Structures are given as C-alpha cells and as structure tokens.
Amino acid sequence: MPLAARGTVYLGGVRFSTDPQPYESYEWPKRMSEHPVLGGKVIIQDFGTGKHDLTITLGSGQNQYLEKSVVVALDAMYRTKGATYRLTDWLGNDMTVFIAAFKPTGTFLGTLFTYTMTLRVRAIAALFGNAYAGA
C-alpha cells in the first residue's frame, strides 16, 4: 500500500512523503581566515557569510521514507543538468537550490525508499519566515 504524502518539504513542487530526519538546513560556514603572527597573536579576517555557502543536508533517518513515485521525480530532477529548484519547508525557508547529491536506497517495505540528499543554495527569498536581504 503506498504511503500518503504528509511531509511539509517541497522541492520543485514535489512533496516529500515524510519530513526528513535529519534536516540540517543551516550548514553555513563563515568565510574567514586565521593567521598566526609574531608574539603569539592571531589575526582573523572575517568575510561573513554568503548565500552560496549554505548547504542543506537531508535524509530519511530510521523511520522516514519516500514513496517510489517521489524518488522517481526527485531522481529526474537530480539528473537534469544545471537545473535549480525552489525549496520550501515548515521553517518558513524559501530558497532556490541545486541538487548536489541524491542517493535513494530501496527497502523491503514495498515501494518505500530511504535516502540522503545534499542541496546547495543558489538564492534565498525567505530565511526562517523572514524576507532575506543578505548577500
């Protein structure tokens, strides 16, 4: 019996069957460098963060699955060269992302799959429900 979609994550209009677990939506390293100098001091150059540095990692965890039809749709999106897609979630994020990695794995539970996915952010319309005006 197919799993009815109940997730609140949408990628390119495709609704995830269940919400991801984990959903690491804020892997955002700061652009910076540290330089040790004479006298035991350290100079830190801080260049802040940019939207293109943000990575989102999501997966199925132990009890979250994707229905086969969702896997097929996401796989077609992943294999489309150079394509970007709109991502929205329950946190109020609204972003344009590039699918950097997608790895579905079949299970013995009928048409259900586990998966991992990595998204690279290209543009941000809203971050945590607020309009994004950053760089």
PDB file of C-alpha atoms in Angstrom:
ATOM      1  CA  MET A   1       0.000   0.000   0.000  1.00  0.00           C
ATOM      2  CA  PRO A   2       1.504   3.377  -0.998  1.00  0.00           C
ATOM      3  CA  LEU A   3       2.464   5.898   1.660  1.00  0.00           C
ATOM      4  CA  ALA A   4       0.274   9.017   1.507  1.00  0.00           C
ATOM      5  CA  ALA A   5       2.315  12.223   1.346  1.00  0.00           C
ATOM      6  CA  ARG A   6       2.307  14.080   4.648  1.00  0.00           C
ATOM      7  CA  GLY A   7       5.633  15.908   4.540  1.00  0.00           C
ATOM      8  CA  THR A   8       5.969  19.668   4.670  1.00  0.00           C
ATOM      9  CA  VAL A   9       9.082  19.901   2.498  1.00  0.00           C
ATOM     10  CA  TYR A  10       8.585  20.700  -1.180  1.00  0.00           C
ATOM     11  CA  LEU A  11      11.341  20.628  -3.770  1.00  0.00           C
ATOM     12  CA  GLY A  12      10.471  21.810  -7.259  1.00  0.00           C
ATOM     13  CA  GLY A  13       6.794  21.279  -6.469  1.00  0.00           C
ATOM     14  CA  VAL A  14       7.381  17.664  -5.358  1.00  0.00           C
ATOM     15  CA  ARG A  15       6.087  16.999  -1.851  1.00  0.00           C
ATOM     16  CA  PHE A  16       8.233  14.690   0.256  1.00  0.00           C
ATOM     17  CA  SER A  17       6.344  11.638   1.531  1.00  0.00           C
ATOM     18  CA  THR A  18       7.517  12.334   5.094  1.00  0.00           C
ATOM     19  CA  ASP A  19       9.560  15.128   6.618  1.00  0.00           C
ATOM     20  CA  PRO A  20      13.308  14.479   6.527  1.00  0.00           C
ATOM     21  CA  GLN A  21      15.207  13.289   9.561  1.00  0.00           C
ATOM     22  CA  PRO A  22      17.824  14.677   9.792  1.00  0.00           C
ATOM     23  CA  TYR A  23      17.082  18.039   8.231  1.00  0.00           C
ATOM     24  CA  GLU A  24      20.230  20.112   8.548  1.00  0.00           C
ATOM     25  CA  SER A  25      19.024  23.337   6.998  1.00  0.00           C
ATOM     26  CA  TYR A  26      21.731  25.611   8.351  1.00  0.00           C
ATOM     27  CA  GLU A  27      25.165  24.297   7.377  1.00  0.00           C
ATOM     28  CA  TRP A  28      26.550  27.757   6.760  1.00  0.00           C
ATOM     29  CA  PRO A  29      30.277  28.200   7.326  1.00  0.00           C
ATOM     30  CA  LYS A  30      31.655  31.689   7.703  1.00  0.00           C
ATOM     31  CA  ARG A  31      34.258  32.823   5.179  1.00  0.00           C
ATOM     32  CA  MET A  32      37.239  33.629   7.300  1.00  0.00           C
ATOM     33  CA  SER A  33      40.931  33.025   7.726  1.00  0.00           C
ATOM     34  CA  GLU A  34      43.224  32.927  10.741  1.00  0.00           C
ATOM     35  CA  HIS A  35      46.860  33.966  10.568  1.00  0.00           C
ATOM     36  CA  PRO A  36      49.257  33.363  13.465  1.00  0.00           C
ATOM     37  CA  VAL A  37      51.733  36.234  13.750  1.00  0.00           C
ATOM     38  CA  LEU A  38      54.746  37.078  15.899  1.00  0.00           C
ATOM     39  CA  GLY A  39      54.230  37.485  19.600  1.00  0.00           C
ATOM     40  CA  GLY A  40      51.629  34.715  19.902  1.00  0.00           C
ATOM     41  CA  LYS A  41      48.860  36.777  18.349  1.00  0.00           C
ATOM     42  CA  VAL A  42      46.352  35.719  15.705  1.00  0.00           C
ATOM     43  CA  ILE A  43      44.873  37.927  13.023  1.00  0.00           C
ATOM     44  CA  ILE A  44      41.361  36.921  11.980  1.00  0.00           C
ATOM     45  CA  GLN A  45      39.949  38.085   8.667  1.00  0.00           C
ATOM     46  CA  ASP A  46      36.149  37.781   8.719  1.00  0.00           C
ATOM     47  CA  PHE A  47      34.361  37.989   5.370  1.00  0.00           C
ATOM     48  CA  GLY A  48      30.948  36.938   6.721  1.00  0.00           C
ATOM     49  CA  THR A  49      28.590  34.512   5.060  1.00  0.00           C
ATOM     50  CA  GLY A  50      27.144  34.399   1.573  1.00  0.00           C
ATOM     51  CA  LYS A  51      24.060  32.579   0.363  1.00  0.00           C
ATOM     52  CA  HIS A  52      26.153  30.354  -1.908  1.00  0.00           C
ATOM     53  CA  ASP A  53      27.976  28.970   1.126  1.00  0.00           C
ATOM     54  CA  LEU A  54      24.772  27.490   2.588  1.00  0.00           C
ATOM     55  CA  THR A  55      24.320  23.723   2.283  1.00  0.00           C
ATOM     56  CA  ILE A  56      21.229  21.734   3.257  1.00  0.00           C
ATOM     57  CA  THR A  57      21.574  18.046   4.107  1.00  0.00           C
ATOM     58  CA  LEU A  58      18.515  15.868   4.491  1.00  0.00           C
ATOM     59  CA  GLY A  59      17.701  12.210   4.713  1.00  0.00           C
ATOM     60  CA  SER A  60      15.267   9.585   5.787  1.00  0.00           C
ATOM     61  CA  GLY A  61      16.720   8.617   9.147  1.00  0.00           C
ATOM     62  CA  GLN A  62      15.321   5.400  10.558  1.00  0.00           C
ATOM     63  CA  ASN A  63      11.576   5.770  10.100  1.00  0.00           C
ATOM     64  CA  GLN A  64      11.119   8.409   7.420  1.00  0.00           C
ATOM     65  CA  TYR A  65      10.637   7.146   3.878  1.00  0.00           C
ATOM     66  CA  LEU A  66       9.994   8.311   0.357  1.00  0.00           C
ATOM     67  CA  GLU A  67       7.388   6.674  -1.826  1.00  0.00           C
ATOM     68  CA  LYS A  68       8.759   5.307  -5.125  1.00  0.00           C
ATOM     69  CA  SER A  69       6.889   7.936  -7.179  1.00  0.00           C
ATOM     70  CA  VAL A  70       8.620  10.701  -5.198  1.00  0.00           C
ATOM     71  CA  VAL A  71      12.015   9.015  -5.677  1.00  0.00           C
ATOM     72  CA  VAL A  72      11.428   8.821  -9.437  1.00  0.00           C
ATOM     73  CA  ALA A  73      10.507  12.534  -9.575  1.00  0.00           C
ATOM     74  CA  LEU A  74      13.488  13.602  -7.444  1.00  0.00           C
ATOM     75  CA  ASP A  75      15.844  11.399  -9.449  1.00  0.00           C
ATOM     76  CA  ALA A  76      14.716  13.047 -12.702  1.00  0.00           C
ATOM     77  CA  MET A  77      15.326  16.456 -11.126  1.00  0.00           C
ATOM     78  CA  TYR A  78      18.771  15.368  -9.861  1.00  0.00           C
ATOM     79  CA  ARG A  79      19.801  14.156 -13.314  1.00  0.00           C
ATOM     80  CA  THR A  80      18.733  17.354 -15.096  1.00  0.00           C
ATOM     81  CA  LYS A  81      21.984  19.108 -15.910  1.00  0.00           C
ATOM     82  CA  GLY A  82      22.409  22.557 -14.342  1.00  0.00           C
ATOM     83  CA  ALA A  83      18.829  22.782 -13.040  1.00  0.00           C
ATOM     84  CA  THR A  84      17.815  24.603  -9.870  1.00  0.00           C
ATOM     85  CA  TYR A  85      14.588  24.184  -7.925  1.00  0.00           C
ATOM     86  CA  ARG A  86      12.508  26.006  -5.351  1.00  0.00           C
ATOM     87  CA  LEU A  87      12.681  24.535  -1.842  1.00  0.00           C
ATOM     88  CA  THR A  88      10.119  25.389   0.844  1.00  0.00           C
ATOM     89  CA  ASP A  89       9.807  23.905   4.314  1.00  0.00           C
ATOM     90  CA  TRP A  90       7.999  24.146   7.659  1.00  0.00           C
ATOM     91  CA  LEU A  91      10.658  26.549   8.972  1.00  0.00           C
ATOM     92  CA  GLY A  92       9.496  29.247   6.552  1.00  0.00           C
ATOM     93  CA  ASN A  93      12.511  28.891   4.271  1.00  0.00           C
ATOM     94  CA  ASP A  94      12.010  29.664   0.591  1.00  0.00           C
ATOM     95  CA  MET A  95      15.151  29.071  -1.446  1.00  0.00           C
ATOM     96  CA  THR A  96      16.418  28.192  -4.878  1.00  0.00           C
ATOM     97  CA  VAL A  97      18.684  25.152  -4.634  1.00  0.00           C
ATOM     98  CA  PHE A  98      20.853  22.901  -6.763  1.00  0.00           C
ATOM     99  CA  ILE A  99      20.720  19.152  -6.032  1.00  0.00           C
ATOM    100  CA  ALA A 100      24.390  18.266  -5.442  1.00  0.00           C
ATOM    101  CA  ALA A 101      23.764  14.665  -4.354  1.00  0.00           C
ATOM    102  CA  PHE A 102      20.814  12.280  -4.172  1.00  0.00           C
ATOM    103  CA  LYS A 103      21.130   8.670  -3.055  1.00  0.00           C
ATOM    104  CA  PRO A 104      17.908   6.639  -2.766  1.00  0.00           C
ATOM    105  CA  THR A 105      18.082   3.108  -1.358  1.00  0.00           C
ATOM    106  CA  GLY A 106      15.322   0.543  -1.805  1.00  0.00           C
ATOM    107  CA  THR A 107      13.892  -1.220   1.245  1.00  0.00           C
ATOM    108  CA  PHE A 108      11.933  -4.409   1.791  1.00  0.00           C
ATOM    109  CA  LEU A 109       8.881  -2.289   2.653  1.00  0.00           C
ATOM    110  CA  GLY A 110       7.032  -2.395  -0.650  1.00  0.00           C
ATOM    111  CA  THR A 111       7.570   0.827  -2.604  1.00  0.00           C
ATOM    112  CA  LEU A 112       9.342   2.737   0.185  1.00  0.00           C
ATOM    113  CA  PHE A 113      12.900   4.084  -0.070  1.00  0.00           C
ATOM    114  CA  THR A 114      15.392   5.603   2.330  1.00  0.00           C
ATOM    115  CA  TYR A 115      17.600   8.394   1.007  1.00  0.00           C
ATOM    116  CA  THR A 116      20.206  11.067   1.580  1.00  0.00           C
ATOM    117  CA  MET A 117      20.332  14.361  -0.298  1.00  0.00           C
ATOM    118  CA  THR A 118      22.601  17.403  -0.373  1.00  0.00           C
ATOM    119  CA  LEU A 119      21.367  20.748  -1.662  1.00  0.00           C
ATOM    120  CA  ARG A 120      23.476  23.819  -2.449  1.00  0.00           C
ATOM    121  CA  VAL A 121      21.665  27.130  -2.068  1.00  0.00           C
ATOM    122  CA  ARG A 122      21.750  29.491  -5.054  1.00  0.00           C
ATOM    123  CA  ALA A 123      19.236  32.148  -3.883  1.00  0.00           C
ATOM    124  CA  ILE A 124      17.223  32.890  -0.737  1.00  0.00           C
ATOM    125  CA  ALA A 125      13.792  34.568  -0.800  1.00  0.00           C
ATOM    126  CA  ALA A 126      12.975  33.871   2.872  1.00  0.00           C
ATOM    127  CA  LEU A 127      15.007  32.532   5.780  1.00  0.00           C
ATOM    128  CA  PHE A 128      13.100  31.294   8.852  1.00  0.00           C
ATOM    129  CA  GLY A 129       9.964  33.025   7.565  1.00  0.00           C
ATOM    130  CA  ASN A 130      11.591  36.435   7.099  1.00  0.00           C
ATOM    131  CA  ALA A 131      12.477  38.122   3.809  1.00  0.00           C
ATOM    132  CA  TYR A 132      16.195  37.654   3.165  1.00  0.00           C
ATOM    133  CA  ALA A 133      18.195  40.714   2.153  1.00  0.00           C
ATOM    134  CA  GLY A 134      21.706  39.334   2.751  1.00  0.00           C
ATOM    135  CA  ALA A 135      24.445  38.808   0.204  1.00  0.00           C
TER     136      ALA A 135
END
